[in-house]
Short mmCIF file of C-alpha atoms in Angstrom, two decimals:
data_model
loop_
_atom_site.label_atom_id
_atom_site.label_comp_id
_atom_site.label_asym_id
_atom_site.label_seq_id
_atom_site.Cartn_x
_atom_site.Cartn_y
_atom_site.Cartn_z
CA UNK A 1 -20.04 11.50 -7.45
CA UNK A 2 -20.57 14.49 -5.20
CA UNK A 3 -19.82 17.46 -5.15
CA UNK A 4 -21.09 20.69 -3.07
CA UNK A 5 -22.26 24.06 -4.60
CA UNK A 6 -23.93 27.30 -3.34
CA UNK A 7 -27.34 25.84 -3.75
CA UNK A 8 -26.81 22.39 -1.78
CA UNK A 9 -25.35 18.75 -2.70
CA UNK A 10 -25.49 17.16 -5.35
CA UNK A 11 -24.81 13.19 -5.93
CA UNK A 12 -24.95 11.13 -8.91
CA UNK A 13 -25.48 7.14 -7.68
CA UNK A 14 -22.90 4.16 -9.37
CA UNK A 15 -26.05 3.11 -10.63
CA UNK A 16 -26.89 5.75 -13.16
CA UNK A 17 -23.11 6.24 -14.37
CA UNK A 18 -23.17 2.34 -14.86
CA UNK A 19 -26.04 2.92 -17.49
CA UNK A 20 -24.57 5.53 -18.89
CA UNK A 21 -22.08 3.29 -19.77
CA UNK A 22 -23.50 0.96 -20.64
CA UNK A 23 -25.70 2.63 -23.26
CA UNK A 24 -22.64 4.47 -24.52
CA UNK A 25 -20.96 1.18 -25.41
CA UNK A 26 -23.82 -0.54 -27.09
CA UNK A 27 -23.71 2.68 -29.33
CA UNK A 28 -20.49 1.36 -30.99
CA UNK A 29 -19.96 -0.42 -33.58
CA UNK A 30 -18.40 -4.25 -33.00
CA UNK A 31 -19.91 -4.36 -29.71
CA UNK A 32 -22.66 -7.37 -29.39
CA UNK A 33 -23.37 -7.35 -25.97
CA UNK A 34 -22.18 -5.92 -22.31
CA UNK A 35 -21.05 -9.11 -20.57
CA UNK A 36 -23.56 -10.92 -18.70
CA UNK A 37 -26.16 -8.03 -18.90
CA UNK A 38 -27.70 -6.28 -21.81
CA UNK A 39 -27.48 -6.69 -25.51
CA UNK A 40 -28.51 -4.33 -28.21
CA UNK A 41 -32.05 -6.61 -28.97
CA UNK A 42 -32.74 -5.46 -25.09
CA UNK A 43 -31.68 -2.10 -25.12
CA UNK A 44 -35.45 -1.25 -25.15
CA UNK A 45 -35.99 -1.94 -21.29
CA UNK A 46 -32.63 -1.19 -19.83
CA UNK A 47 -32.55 -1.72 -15.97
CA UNK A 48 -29.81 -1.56 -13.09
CA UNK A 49 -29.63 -4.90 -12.70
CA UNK A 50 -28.46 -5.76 -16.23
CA UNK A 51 -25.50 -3.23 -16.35
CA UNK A 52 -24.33 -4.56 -12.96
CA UNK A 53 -23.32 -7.63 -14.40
CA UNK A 54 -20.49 -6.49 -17.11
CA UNK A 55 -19.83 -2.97 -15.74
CA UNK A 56 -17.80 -1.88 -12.09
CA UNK A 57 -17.75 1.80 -11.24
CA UNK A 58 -15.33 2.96 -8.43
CA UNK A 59 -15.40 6.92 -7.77
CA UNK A 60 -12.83 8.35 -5.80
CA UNK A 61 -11.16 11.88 -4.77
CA UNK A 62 -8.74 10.59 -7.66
CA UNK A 63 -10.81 10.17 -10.45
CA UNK A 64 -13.76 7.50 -11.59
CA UNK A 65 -12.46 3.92 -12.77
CA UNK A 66 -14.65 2.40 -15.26
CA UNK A 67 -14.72 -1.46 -15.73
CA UNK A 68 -16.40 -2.59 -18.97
CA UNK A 69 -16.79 -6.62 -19.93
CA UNK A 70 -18.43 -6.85 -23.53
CA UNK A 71 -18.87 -9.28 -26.18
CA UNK A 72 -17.65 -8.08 -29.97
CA UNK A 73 -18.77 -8.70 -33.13
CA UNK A 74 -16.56 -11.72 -35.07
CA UNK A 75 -14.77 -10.17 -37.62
CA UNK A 76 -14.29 -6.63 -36.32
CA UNK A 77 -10.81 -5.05 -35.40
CA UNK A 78 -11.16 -5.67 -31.69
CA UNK A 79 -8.73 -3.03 -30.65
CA UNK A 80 -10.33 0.16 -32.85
CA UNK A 81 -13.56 -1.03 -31.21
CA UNK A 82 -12.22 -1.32 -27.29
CA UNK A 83 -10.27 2.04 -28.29
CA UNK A 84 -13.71 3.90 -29.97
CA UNK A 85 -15.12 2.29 -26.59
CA UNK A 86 -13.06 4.10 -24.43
CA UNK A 87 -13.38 7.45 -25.91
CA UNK A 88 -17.09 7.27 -26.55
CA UNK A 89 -17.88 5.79 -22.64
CA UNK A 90 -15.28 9.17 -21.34
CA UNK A 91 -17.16 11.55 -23.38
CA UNK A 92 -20.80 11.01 -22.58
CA UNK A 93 -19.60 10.54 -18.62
CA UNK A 94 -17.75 13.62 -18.97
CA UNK A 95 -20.65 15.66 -20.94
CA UNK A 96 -23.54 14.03 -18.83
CA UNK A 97 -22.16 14.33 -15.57
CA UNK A 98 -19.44 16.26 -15.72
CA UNK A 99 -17.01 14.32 -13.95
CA UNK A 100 -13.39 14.74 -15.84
CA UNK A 101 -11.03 12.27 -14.36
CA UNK A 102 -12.07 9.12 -15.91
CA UNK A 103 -10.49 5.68 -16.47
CA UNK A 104 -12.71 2.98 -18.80
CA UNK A 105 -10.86 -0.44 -18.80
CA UNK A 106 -12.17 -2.58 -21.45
CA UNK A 107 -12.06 -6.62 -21.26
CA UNK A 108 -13.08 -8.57 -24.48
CA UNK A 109 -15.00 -11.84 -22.90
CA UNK A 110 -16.37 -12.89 -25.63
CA UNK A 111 -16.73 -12.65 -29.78
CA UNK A 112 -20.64 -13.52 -31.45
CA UNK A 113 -21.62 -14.21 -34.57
CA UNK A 114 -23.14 -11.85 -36.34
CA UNK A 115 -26.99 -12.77 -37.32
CA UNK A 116 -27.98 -12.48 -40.59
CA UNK A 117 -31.27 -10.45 -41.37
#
């Protein structure tokens, strides 16, 4: 994202909206893992590399398109969880950034057990 002001320019990289993400959607309940990345036992060290793997930003004139890949839960209602996804990825974009314009696909790749304590 750019965007020009009085006092100069002003650029926020894929990279940090990609975390932002990504530690929006390990917030919600049902979700086990971003795809390929970062789970919620590694949320600890988060790093670039990691959200890369399950999330795609594109930011255009148009608007920001957000693809997420995650693993859920078994057992929980997998479309209230993509849905709670979606509105809980928008928000924190929208409030951290503020960017307004945003699209946040969701693809289920995988379901995992949940462990027992």
């Amino acid at each position: 994202m750019t965007e020009n002001e009085l006092h100069g320019h002003i650029q926020i990289s894929d990279d940090v909206l990609s975390q932002i993400t990504g530690l929006a959607a390990l917030k919600i309940p049902g979700i086990s893992a971003i795809y390929g990345g970062i789970s919620k036992e590694a949320i600890k060290r988060p790093n670039r590399k990691n959200f890369k793997k399950g999330i795609s930003v594109t930011v255009s004139p148009d608007g920001t398109i957000i693809d997420l890949r995650v693993v859920v839960d078994y057992g929980c209602f997998i479309h209230e969880v993509a849905r709670e996804l979606q509105k809980n990825v928008m928000e924190d974009i929208t409030n951290m950034t503020g960017l307004s314009s945003i699209v946040v696909n969701v693809k289920v790749e995988g379901v995992a057990r949940i462990q027992n304590p």
